[in-house]
PDB file of C-alpha atoms in Angstrom:
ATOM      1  CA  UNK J1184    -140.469  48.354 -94.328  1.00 56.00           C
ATOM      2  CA  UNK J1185    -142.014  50.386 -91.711  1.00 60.00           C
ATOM      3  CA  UNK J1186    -141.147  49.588 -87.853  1.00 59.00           C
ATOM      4  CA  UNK J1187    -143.386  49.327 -85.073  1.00 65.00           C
ATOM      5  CA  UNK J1188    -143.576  51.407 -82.095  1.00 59.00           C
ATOM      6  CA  UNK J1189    -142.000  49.965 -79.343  1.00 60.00           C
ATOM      7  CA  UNK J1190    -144.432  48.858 -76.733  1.00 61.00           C
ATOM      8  CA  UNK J1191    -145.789  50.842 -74.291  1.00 54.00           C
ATOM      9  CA  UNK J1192    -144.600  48.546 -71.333  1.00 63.00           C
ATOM     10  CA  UNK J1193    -141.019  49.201 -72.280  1.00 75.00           C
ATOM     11  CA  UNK J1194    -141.420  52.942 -72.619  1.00 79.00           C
ATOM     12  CA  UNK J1195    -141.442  55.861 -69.778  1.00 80.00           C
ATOM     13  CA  UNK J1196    -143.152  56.971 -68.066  1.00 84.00           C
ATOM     14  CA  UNK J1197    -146.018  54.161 -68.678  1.00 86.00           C
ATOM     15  CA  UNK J1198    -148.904  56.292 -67.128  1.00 83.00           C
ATOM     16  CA  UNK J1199    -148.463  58.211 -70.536  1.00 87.00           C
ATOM     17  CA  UNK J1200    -147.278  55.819 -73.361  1.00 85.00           C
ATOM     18  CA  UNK J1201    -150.033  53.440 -71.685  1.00 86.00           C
ATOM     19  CA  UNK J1202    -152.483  54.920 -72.714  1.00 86.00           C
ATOM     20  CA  UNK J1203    -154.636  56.051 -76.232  1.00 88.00           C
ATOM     21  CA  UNK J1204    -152.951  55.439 -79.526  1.00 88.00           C
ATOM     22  CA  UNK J1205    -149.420  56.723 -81.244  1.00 92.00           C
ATOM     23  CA  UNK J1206    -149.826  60.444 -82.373  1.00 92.00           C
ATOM     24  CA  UNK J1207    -147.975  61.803 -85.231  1.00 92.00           C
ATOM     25  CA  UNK J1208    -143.940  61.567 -84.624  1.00 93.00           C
ATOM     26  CA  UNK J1209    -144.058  65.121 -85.299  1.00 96.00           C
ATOM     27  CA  UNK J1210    -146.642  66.513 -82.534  1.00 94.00           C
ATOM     28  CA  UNK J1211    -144.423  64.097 -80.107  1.00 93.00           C
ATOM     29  CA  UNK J1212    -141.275  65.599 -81.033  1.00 95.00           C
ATOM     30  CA  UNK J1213    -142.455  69.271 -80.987  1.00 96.00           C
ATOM     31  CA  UNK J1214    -143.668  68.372 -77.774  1.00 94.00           C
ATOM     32  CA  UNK J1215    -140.145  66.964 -76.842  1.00 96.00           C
ATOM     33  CA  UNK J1216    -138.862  70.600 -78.026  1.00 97.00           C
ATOM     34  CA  UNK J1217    -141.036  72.480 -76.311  1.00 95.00           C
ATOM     35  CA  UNK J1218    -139.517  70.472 -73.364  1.00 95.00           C
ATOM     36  CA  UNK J1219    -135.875  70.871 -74.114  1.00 97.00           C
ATOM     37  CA  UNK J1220    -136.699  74.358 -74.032  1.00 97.00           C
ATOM     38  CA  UNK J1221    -137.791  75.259 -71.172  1.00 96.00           C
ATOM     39  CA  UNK J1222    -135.152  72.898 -69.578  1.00 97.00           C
ATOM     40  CA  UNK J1223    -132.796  75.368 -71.561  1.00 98.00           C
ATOM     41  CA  UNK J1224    -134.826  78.306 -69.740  1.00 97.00           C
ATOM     42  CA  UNK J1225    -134.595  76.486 -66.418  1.00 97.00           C
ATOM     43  CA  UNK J1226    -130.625  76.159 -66.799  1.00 98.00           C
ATOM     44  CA  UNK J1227    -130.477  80.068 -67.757  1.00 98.00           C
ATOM     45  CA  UNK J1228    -132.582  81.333 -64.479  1.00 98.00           C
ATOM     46  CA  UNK J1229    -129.930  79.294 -62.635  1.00 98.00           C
ATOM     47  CA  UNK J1230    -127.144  80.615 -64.391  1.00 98.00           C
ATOM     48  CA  UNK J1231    -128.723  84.531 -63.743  1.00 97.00           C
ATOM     49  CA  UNK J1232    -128.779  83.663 -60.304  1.00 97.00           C
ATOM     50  CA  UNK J1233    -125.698  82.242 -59.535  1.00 97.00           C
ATOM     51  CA  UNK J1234    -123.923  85.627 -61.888  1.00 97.00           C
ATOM     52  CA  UNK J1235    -126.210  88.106 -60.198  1.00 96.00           C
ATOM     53  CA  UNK J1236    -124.919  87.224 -56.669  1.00 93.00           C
ATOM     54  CA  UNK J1237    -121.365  86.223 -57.544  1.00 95.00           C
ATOM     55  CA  UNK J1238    -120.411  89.412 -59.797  1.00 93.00           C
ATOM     56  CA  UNK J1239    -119.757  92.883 -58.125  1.00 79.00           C
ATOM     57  CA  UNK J1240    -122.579  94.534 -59.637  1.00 89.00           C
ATOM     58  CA  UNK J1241    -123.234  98.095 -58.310  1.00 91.00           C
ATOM     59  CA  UNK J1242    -126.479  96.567 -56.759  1.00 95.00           C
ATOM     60  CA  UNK J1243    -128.110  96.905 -53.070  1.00 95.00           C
ATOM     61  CA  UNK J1244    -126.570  93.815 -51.412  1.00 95.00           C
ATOM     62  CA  UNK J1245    -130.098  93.384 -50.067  1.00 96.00           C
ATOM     63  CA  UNK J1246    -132.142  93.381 -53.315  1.00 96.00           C
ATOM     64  CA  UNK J1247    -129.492  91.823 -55.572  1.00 96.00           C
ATOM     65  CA  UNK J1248    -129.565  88.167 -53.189  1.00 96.00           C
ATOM     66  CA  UNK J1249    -133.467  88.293 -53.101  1.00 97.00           C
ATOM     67  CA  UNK J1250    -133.250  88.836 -56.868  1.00 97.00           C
ATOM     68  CA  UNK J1251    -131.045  85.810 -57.347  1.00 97.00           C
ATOM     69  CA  UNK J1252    -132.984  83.936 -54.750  1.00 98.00           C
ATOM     70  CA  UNK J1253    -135.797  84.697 -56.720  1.00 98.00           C
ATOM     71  CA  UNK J1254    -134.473  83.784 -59.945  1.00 98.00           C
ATOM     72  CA  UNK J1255    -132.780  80.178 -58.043  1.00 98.00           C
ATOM     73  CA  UNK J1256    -136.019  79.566 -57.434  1.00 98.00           C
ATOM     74  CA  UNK J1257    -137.607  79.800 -60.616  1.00 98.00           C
ATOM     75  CA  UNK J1258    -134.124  77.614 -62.228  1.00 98.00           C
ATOM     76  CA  UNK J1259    -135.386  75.069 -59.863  1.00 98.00           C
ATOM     77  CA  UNK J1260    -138.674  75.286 -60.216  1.00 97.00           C
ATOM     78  CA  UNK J1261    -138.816  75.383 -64.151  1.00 97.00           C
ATOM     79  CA  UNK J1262    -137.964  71.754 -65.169  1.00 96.00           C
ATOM     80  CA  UNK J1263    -139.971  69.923 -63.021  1.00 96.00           C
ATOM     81  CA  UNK J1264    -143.097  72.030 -63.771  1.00 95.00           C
ATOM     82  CA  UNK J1265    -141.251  71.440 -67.597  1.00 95.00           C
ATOM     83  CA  UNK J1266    -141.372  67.331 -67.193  1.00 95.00           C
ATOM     84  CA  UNK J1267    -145.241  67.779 -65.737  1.00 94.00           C
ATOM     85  CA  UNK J1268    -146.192  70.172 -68.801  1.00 95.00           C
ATOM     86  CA  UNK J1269    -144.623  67.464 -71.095  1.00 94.00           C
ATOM     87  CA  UNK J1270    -146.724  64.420 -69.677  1.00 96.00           C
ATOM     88  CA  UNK J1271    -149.862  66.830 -70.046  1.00 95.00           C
ATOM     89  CA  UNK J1272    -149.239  67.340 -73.649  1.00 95.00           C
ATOM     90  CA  UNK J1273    -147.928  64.048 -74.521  1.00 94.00           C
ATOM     91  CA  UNK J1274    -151.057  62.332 -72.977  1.00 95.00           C
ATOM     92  CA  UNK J1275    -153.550  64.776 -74.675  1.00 95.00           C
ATOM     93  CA  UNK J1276    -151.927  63.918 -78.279  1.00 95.00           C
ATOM     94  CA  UNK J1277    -152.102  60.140 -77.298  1.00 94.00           C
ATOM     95  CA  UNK J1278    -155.887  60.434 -76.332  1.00 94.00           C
ATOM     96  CA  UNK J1279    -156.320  63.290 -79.252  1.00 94.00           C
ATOM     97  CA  UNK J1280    -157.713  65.726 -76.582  1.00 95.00           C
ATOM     98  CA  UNK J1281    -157.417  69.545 -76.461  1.00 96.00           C
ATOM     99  CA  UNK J1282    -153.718  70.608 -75.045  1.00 94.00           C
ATOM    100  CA  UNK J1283    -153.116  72.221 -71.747  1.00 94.00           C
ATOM    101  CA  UNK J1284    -152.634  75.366 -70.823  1.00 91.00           C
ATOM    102  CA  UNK J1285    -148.600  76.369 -69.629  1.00 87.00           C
ATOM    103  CA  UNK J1286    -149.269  77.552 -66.292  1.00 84.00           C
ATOM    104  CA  UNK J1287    -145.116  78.034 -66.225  1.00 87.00           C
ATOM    105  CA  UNK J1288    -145.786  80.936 -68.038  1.00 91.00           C
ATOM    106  CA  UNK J1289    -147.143  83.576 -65.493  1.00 93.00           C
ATOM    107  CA  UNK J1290    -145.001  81.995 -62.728  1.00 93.00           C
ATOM    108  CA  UNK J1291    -142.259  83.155 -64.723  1.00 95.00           C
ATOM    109  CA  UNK J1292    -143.649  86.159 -65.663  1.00 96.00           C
ATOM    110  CA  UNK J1293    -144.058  87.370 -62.491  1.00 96.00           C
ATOM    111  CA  UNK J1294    -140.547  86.507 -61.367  1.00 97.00           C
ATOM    112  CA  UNK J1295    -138.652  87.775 -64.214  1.00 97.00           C
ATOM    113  CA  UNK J1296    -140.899  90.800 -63.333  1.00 98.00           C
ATOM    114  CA  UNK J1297    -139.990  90.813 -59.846  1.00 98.00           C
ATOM    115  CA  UNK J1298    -136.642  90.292 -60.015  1.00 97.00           C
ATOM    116  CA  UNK J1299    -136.423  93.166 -62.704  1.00 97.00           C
ATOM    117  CA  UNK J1300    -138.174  95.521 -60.431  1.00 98.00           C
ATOM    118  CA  UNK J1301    -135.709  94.216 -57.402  1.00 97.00           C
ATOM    119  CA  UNK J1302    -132.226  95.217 -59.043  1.00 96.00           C
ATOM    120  CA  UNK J1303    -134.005  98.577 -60.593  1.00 97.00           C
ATOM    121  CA  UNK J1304    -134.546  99.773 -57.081  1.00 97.00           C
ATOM    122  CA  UNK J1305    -131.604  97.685 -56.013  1.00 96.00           C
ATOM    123  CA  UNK J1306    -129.510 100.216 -58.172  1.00 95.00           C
ATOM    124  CA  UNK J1307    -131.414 103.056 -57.184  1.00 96.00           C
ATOM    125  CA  UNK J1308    -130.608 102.717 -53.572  1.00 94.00           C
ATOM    126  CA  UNK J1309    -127.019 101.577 -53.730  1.00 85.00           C
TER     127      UNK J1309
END
């Protein structure tokens, strides 16, 4: 016997599951992974910044703290932008519209670039 979804007033947030009709389990739950994922990443930038500055790396003291600031940032910054991108995708497959772009992706591209270019000069200068 197949259940029934559970309704969409008992569910959260209810600005998405309000809204369009049940997509395929497995488009929510890829969308659920995609989620856990970059809560994963967020939880690693925080980790990177916290090791960077607390280890007695052979780094600038300068460039190695903006380099963890930089990467604290981003471990902050990551799973909120990571909830967002999940109610963006969730409500597209519920309304069966095209998905949205990441735009976590260059934000983190340019601070994983930044911060790579900080401890290279970082080490340079020591």
């Amino acid at each position: 016997m197949p259940s029934t979804p559970m309704p969409a007033d008992k569910r959260f947030p209810r600005s998405v599951f309000g809204t369009g009709s049940e997509p395929d389990a497995r488009f929510s739950l890829a969308n659920e992974r995609t989620f856990l994922a970059w809560i994963r990443t967020g939880l690693a930038l925080l980790a990177s910044g916290v090791a960077l500055e607390a280890l007695s790396l052979g780094i600038h003291p300068g460039f190695r703290l903006a380099a963890s600031l930089l990467l604290l940032v981003a471990g902050l910054v990551t799973p909120i932008q990571a909830w967002f991108g999940w109610k963006r995708t969730e409500s597209a497959l519920r309304q069966e519209a095209p998905l949205p772009s990441a735009p976590l992706t260059i934000f983190l591209t340019v601070v994983v670039t930044a911060v790579g270019i900080l401890v290279l000069i970082g080490v340079l200068v020591r």
